[in-house]
Coordinates of C-alpha atoms in Angstrom, one line a residue:
Chain J
M1 CA 82.6 82.4 65.4
V2 CA 82.7 86.1 66.3
H3 CA 79.7 88.0 65.1
P4 CA 80.6 90.4 62.2
L5 CA 78.7 93.3 63.8
I6 CA 81.1 93.2 66.8
G7 CA 84.1 93.7 64.6
T8 CA 82.3 96.3 62.5
H9 CA 81.3 98.2 65.7
A10 CA 84.8 98.1 67.2
G11 CA 86.4 98.9 63.8
L12 CA 84.2 102.0 63.2
G13 CA 84.8 103.2 66.7
E14 CA 88.5 102.9 66.3
L15 CA 88.4 104.7 63.0
A16 CA 86.5 107.5 64.8
I17 CA 89.3 107.6 67.4
L18 CA 91.9 107.8 64.7
A19 CA 90.0 110.5 62.9
F20 CA 89.8 112.7 66.0
L21 CA 93.4 112.0 66.8
W22 CA 94.3 113.2 63.3
A23 CA 92.3 116.3 63.9
F24 CA 94.1 116.8 67.2
V25 CA 97.5 116.6 65.5
E26 CA 96.5 119.0 62.8
L27 CA 95.2 121.5 65.4
L28 CA 98.6 121.5 67.3
G29 CA 100.0 123.8 64.7
P30 CA 97.0 125.3 62.8
T31 CA 97.6 126.7 59.4
K32 CA 94.9 127.2 56.8
S33 CA 95.5 123.9 55.2
R34 CA 95.8 122.0 58.5
I35 CA 92.6 123.5 59.8
R36 CA 90.9 122.4 56.6
R37 CA 92.2 118.8 57.1
A38 CA 91.2 119.0 60.8
K39 CA 87.6 119.8 59.7
I40 CA 87.6 116.8 57.3
A41 CA 89.0 114.5 60.0
S42 CA 86.5 115.7 62.6
L43 CA 83.6 115.3 60.3
L44 CA 84.8 111.7 59.5
G45 CA 85.2 111.1 63.2
A46 CA 81.6 112.2 64.0
V47 CA 80.2 110.1 61.1
F48 CA 82.2 107.0 62.3
F49 CA 80.8 107.5 65.9
V50 CA 77.3 107.5 64.6
L51 CA 77.9 104.4 62.4
S52 CA 79.6 102.7 65.4
W53 CA 76.5 103.6 67.5
V54 CA 74.1 102.0 64.9
T55 CA 76.1 98.8 64.5
G56 CA 76.8 98.4 68.2
G57 CA 73.2 99.1 69.0
T58 CA 72.0 96.5 66.5
Y59 CA 74.3 93.9 67.9
Y60 CA 73.3 94.8 71.4
V61 CA 69.6 94.5 70.8
T62 CA 69.6 91.5 68.5
Q63 CA 72.5 89.3 69.8
Y64 CA 74.0 90.4 73.1
G65 CA 71.0 90.3 75.3
E66 CA 70.0 86.7 74.5
L67 CA 73.4 85.0 73.6
V68 CA 76.2 86.8 75.4
K69 CA 74.7 88.4 78.6
P70 CA 73.5 85.1 80.2
V71 CA 76.9 83.5 79.6
I72 CA 78.8 86.4 81.2
K73 CA 76.4 86.6 84.1
A74 CA 76.8 82.9 84.7
G75 CA 80.6 83.1 84.6
A76 CA 83.2 84.2 87.1
E77 CA 83.2 87.8 85.9
A78 CA 79.5 88.8 86.1
W79 CA 80.6 92.3 86.9
A80 CA 81.8 92.6 83.3
H81 CA 78.1 92.9 82.3
S82 CA 76.5 94.4 85.4
I83 CA 79.1 97.2 85.8
V84 CA 81.2 97.5 82.6
M85 CA 78.6 96.8 79.9
E86 CA 75.8 98.7 81.6
T87 CA 78.2 101.7 82.0
K88 CA 79.5 101.4 78.4
E89 CA 76.0 101.2 76.7
H90 CA 74.9 104.4 78.4
V91 CA 78.1 106.4 78.5
F92 CA 78.8 105.7 74.8
L93 CA 75.6 107.7 74.0
M94 CA 77.4 110.9 74.9
L95 CA 80.2 110.4 72.3
P96 CA 78.3 111.2 69.1
F97 CA 76.9 114.4 70.6
L98 CA 80.4 115.4 71.7
G99 CA 81.6 114.7 68.2
V100 CA 78.9 116.9 66.7
L101 CA 79.7 119.7 69.1
Q102 CA 83.4 119.5 68.3
N103 CA 82.6 119.8 64.6
V104 CA 80.4 122.9 65.1
L105 CA 82.9 124.6 67.4
L106 CA 85.7 123.9 64.9
R107 CA 83.7 125.6 62.2
R108 CA 82.2 128.5 64.2
M109 CA 84.9 129.5 66.6
D110 CA 87.7 132.0 65.7
L111 CA 90.8 129.7 65.5
N112 CA 93.1 132.8 65.4
D113 CA 92.2 133.4 69.0
P114 CA 94.7 131.3 71.1
K115 CA 92.0 130.6 73.9
S116 CA 89.5 129.3 71.3
R117 CA 92.3 127.2 69.6
R118 CA 93.4 125.7 72.9
V119 CA 89.9 124.7 74.1
I120 CA 89.1 123.1 70.7
L121 CA 92.4 121.2 70.9
I122 CA 91.7 120.0 74.4
L123 CA 88.1 119.0 73.6
T124 CA 89.4 117.0 70.6
G125 CA 91.9 115.2 72.8
W126 CA 89.2 114.6 75.4
I127 CA 87.0 112.9 72.8
V128 CA 89.9 110.6 71.9
L129 CA 90.5 109.7 75.6
F130 CA 86.7 109.2 76.2
A131 CA 86.4 106.9 73.2
L132 CA 89.5 104.9 74.2
S133 CA 87.8 104.2 77.5
M134 CA 85.0 102.5 75.4
V135 CA 87.7 100.3 73.8
A136 CA 89.0 99.3 77.2
M137 CA 85.5 98.5 78.4
G138 CA 84.8 96.5 75.2
Y139 CA 87.9 94.5 75.8
L140 CA 86.8 93.7 79.4
I141 CA 83.4 92.5 78.2
S142 CA 84.7 90.4 75.4
G143 CA 87.3 88.9 77.7
A144 CA 84.7 88.0 80.3
Y145 CA 82.6 86.3 77.7
R146 CA 85.6 84.3 76.4
S147 CA 86.5 83.4 80.0
A148 CA 83.0 82.2 80.8
L149 CA 83.0 80.1 77.6
E150 CA 86.3 78.5 78.5
I151 CA 84.9 77.5 81.9
I152 CA 82.0 75.8 80.1
T153 CA 84.3 74.1 77.6
T154 CA 86.9 73.2 80.3
G155 CA 84.1 71.8 82.5
A156 CA 82.8 69.7 79.7
V157 CA 86.3 68.4 78.8
L158 CA 87.0 67.5 82.5
L159 CA 83.7 66.0 83.2
L160 CA 84.0 63.3 80.5
P161 CA 87.2 61.6 81.8
L162 CA 86.0 62.2 85.4
G163 CA 82.9 60.4 84.6
L164 CA 84.9 57.5 83.1
V165 CA 87.1 57.3 86.2
V166 CA 84.1 57.2 88.5
M167 CA 82.5 54.4 86.4
L168 CA 85.7 52.4 86.3
G169 CA 86.1 52.9 90.1
Y170 CA 82.6 51.7 90.7
F171 CA 83.1 48.7 88.5
L172 CA 86.3 47.7 90.2
L173 CA 84.8 48.3 93.6
A174 CA 81.8 46.2 92.7
R175 CA 84.0 43.4 91.4
G176 CA 86.2 43.5 94.5
T177 CA 83.4 43.3 97.0
A178 CA 81.4 40.7 95.0
K179 CA 81.0 37.4 96.9
P180 CA 83.1 34.6 95.3
R181 CA 81.0 32.2 93.3
K182 CA 80.8 28.7 94.7
N183 CA 82.3 26.1 92.4
V184 CA 79.7 23.5 91.6
H185 CA 82.2 21.0 92.9
G186 CA 82.4 22.6 96.3
G187 CA 85.6 24.7 96.0
I188 CA 86.1 28.5 95.4
Chain C
M1 CA 69.2 124.9 57.6
A2 CA 69.6 126.8 60.9
R3 CA 73.0 128.2 61.7
W4 CA 74.0 126.3 64.7
S5 CA 75.4 128.7 67.3
P6 CA 78.2 127.4 69.5
S7 CA 76.4 128.4 72.7
T8 CA 73.2 126.6 71.9
M9 CA 75.2 123.5 70.8
I10 CA 77.0 123.6 74.1
L11 CA 73.8 123.9 76.0
A12 CA 72.3 121.0 73.9
T13 CA 75.3 118.8 74.7
I14 CA 75.3 119.5 78.4
V15 CA 71.5 119.0 78.7
T16 CA 71.7 115.7 76.7
M17 CA 74.6 114.4 78.9
I18 CA 72.7 115.2 82.1
A19 CA 69.6 113.6 80.6
T20 CA 71.6 110.5 79.9
V21 CA 72.5 110.2 83.6
V22 CA 69.0 110.9 84.8
I23 CA 67.4 108.5 82.4
T24 CA 69.9 105.7 83.1
I25 CA 69.4 105.8 86.8
A26 CA 65.6 106.3 86.6
K27 CA 65.3 103.3 84.3
E28 CA 67.2 101.0 86.7
M29 CA 65.3 102.2 89.8
S30 CA 61.8 102.1 88.3
K31 CA 60.3 99.4 86.0
P32 CA 57.4 101.6 84.9
I33 CA 59.9 104.2 83.7
K34 CA 61.9 101.5 81.9
D35 CA 58.7 100.3 80.3
V36 CA 58.1 103.8 78.9
F37 CA 61.4 103.6 77.0
V38 CA 60.6 100.1 75.9
T39 CA 57.3 101.4 74.5
I40 CA 59.1 104.3 72.7
G41 CA 61.7 102.1 71.0
G42 CA 60.9 98.5 71.4
H43 CA 63.9 98.1 73.6
H44 CA 64.8 100.3 76.6
W45 CA 68.2 101.2 75.1
V46 CA 66.7 102.2 71.7
G47 CA 64.0 104.2 73.5
T48 CA 66.7 106.0 75.4
C49 CA 68.6 106.8 72.2
I50 CA 65.5 108.2 70.6
V51 CA 64.7 110.4 73.6
L52 CA 68.3 111.8 73.8
V53 CA 68.4 112.6 70.1
I54 CA 65.1 114.5 70.4
I55 CA 66.4 116.4 73.5
F56 CA 69.6 117.3 71.6
A57 CA 67.7 118.4 68.5
I58 CA 65.2 120.5 70.5
F59 CA 67.9 122.4 72.3
T60 CA 70.0 122.7 69.1
F61 CA 67.3 124.5 67.2
I62 CA 66.3 127.0 70.0
P63 CA 67.4 130.4 68.6
E64 CA 70.3 131.9 70.6
K65 CA 68.4 135.2 71.2
T66 CA 65.6 133.2 72.9
L67 CA 68.0 131.6 75.4
W68 CA 70.1 134.6 76.5
R69 CA 70.5 138.3 75.9
K70 CA 74.3 138.0 75.8
P71 CA 75.7 134.6 74.8
P72 CA 78.0 133.0 77.3
K73 CA 81.7 132.7 76.7
V74 CA 82.1 129.6 74.5
E75 CA 85.6 128.9 75.6
R76 CA 84.6 128.8 79.3
W77 CA 81.5 126.7 78.6
T78 CA 83.4 124.2 76.5
W79 CA 85.4 123.4 79.6
V80 CA 82.0 122.9 81.4
V81 CA 81.1 120.4 78.7
M82 CA 84.2 118.3 79.4
V83 CA 83.7 118.4 83.1
V84 CA 80.0 117.4 82.8
S85 CA 80.9 114.5 80.5
L86 CA 83.5 113.3 83.1
L87 CA 81.1 113.6 86.0
S88 CA 78.3 111.9 84.0
F89 CA 80.7 109.0 83.2
L90 CA 81.6 108.7 86.9
A91 CA 78.0 109.0 88.1
I92 CA 76.8 106.2 85.8
F93 CA 79.8 104.0 86.6
L94 CA 79.5 104.5 90.4
F95 CA 75.7 103.9 90.2
Y96 CA 76.3 100.5 88.6
V97 CA 79.1 99.6 91.0
I98 CA 76.8 100.3 94.0
H99 CA 73.9 98.6 92.2
F100 CA 76.0 95.4 91.7
F101 CA 77.2 95.2 95.3
T102 CA 73.8 96.0 97.0

């Protein structure tokens, strides 16, 4: 069964993406009420990033290292851990700080200035794209884990009938090459 | 609570992202350095998180007047933040690609 922390981590991360996407849309045509909503959405986004960080980190430290990592590394897609997971676990650390920065800039910059408005908008969109790359990496890692498990399961499923075939073949071969028993009356 | 100035927040974010890259590579290249982060947080990744939060907090709370006489243009430096985040991402990714194949 999939560990609940994985779903929680992914869910919170995706909520953060949606929140910043909401802020981005509000900032496309900023009025007083839309800026107010953008601030709420950005704050929610930053909070969700931090919660995703905590849940993902808890799963990583308590489950991933012992249970998932060895399976991926033993499978056909070891790069999913060695490159993708290693990148994700370190690059993700930048997201909560970017989220906090976006919140501060949104509250402290003059949004009547078109240059300020444009750069905040682009930063918000950038955070969305950055976070979406985390989703893509998470998908690759989960896929590699499932793929490695299928190899293990498939291997076990194939080995059993294969073993039976080998045993049957040995038995038949042994019977075929066995010397005929002499009949006590002299015939075969 | 201190009023967070945009310029110090930008500096804090840039420094934290550069620290992320430096710490990530240093940990992989040197076991003693990795052990330092294990000592800090019980796990190297937790230790890294703690150090980055401390770095961010330190730079956030530096008064703006201490850092510069005239604060830099926030709009221009926000672009720098985005460029640094992209380069940091690529640096970490490329490091692990090279690490995997060598």
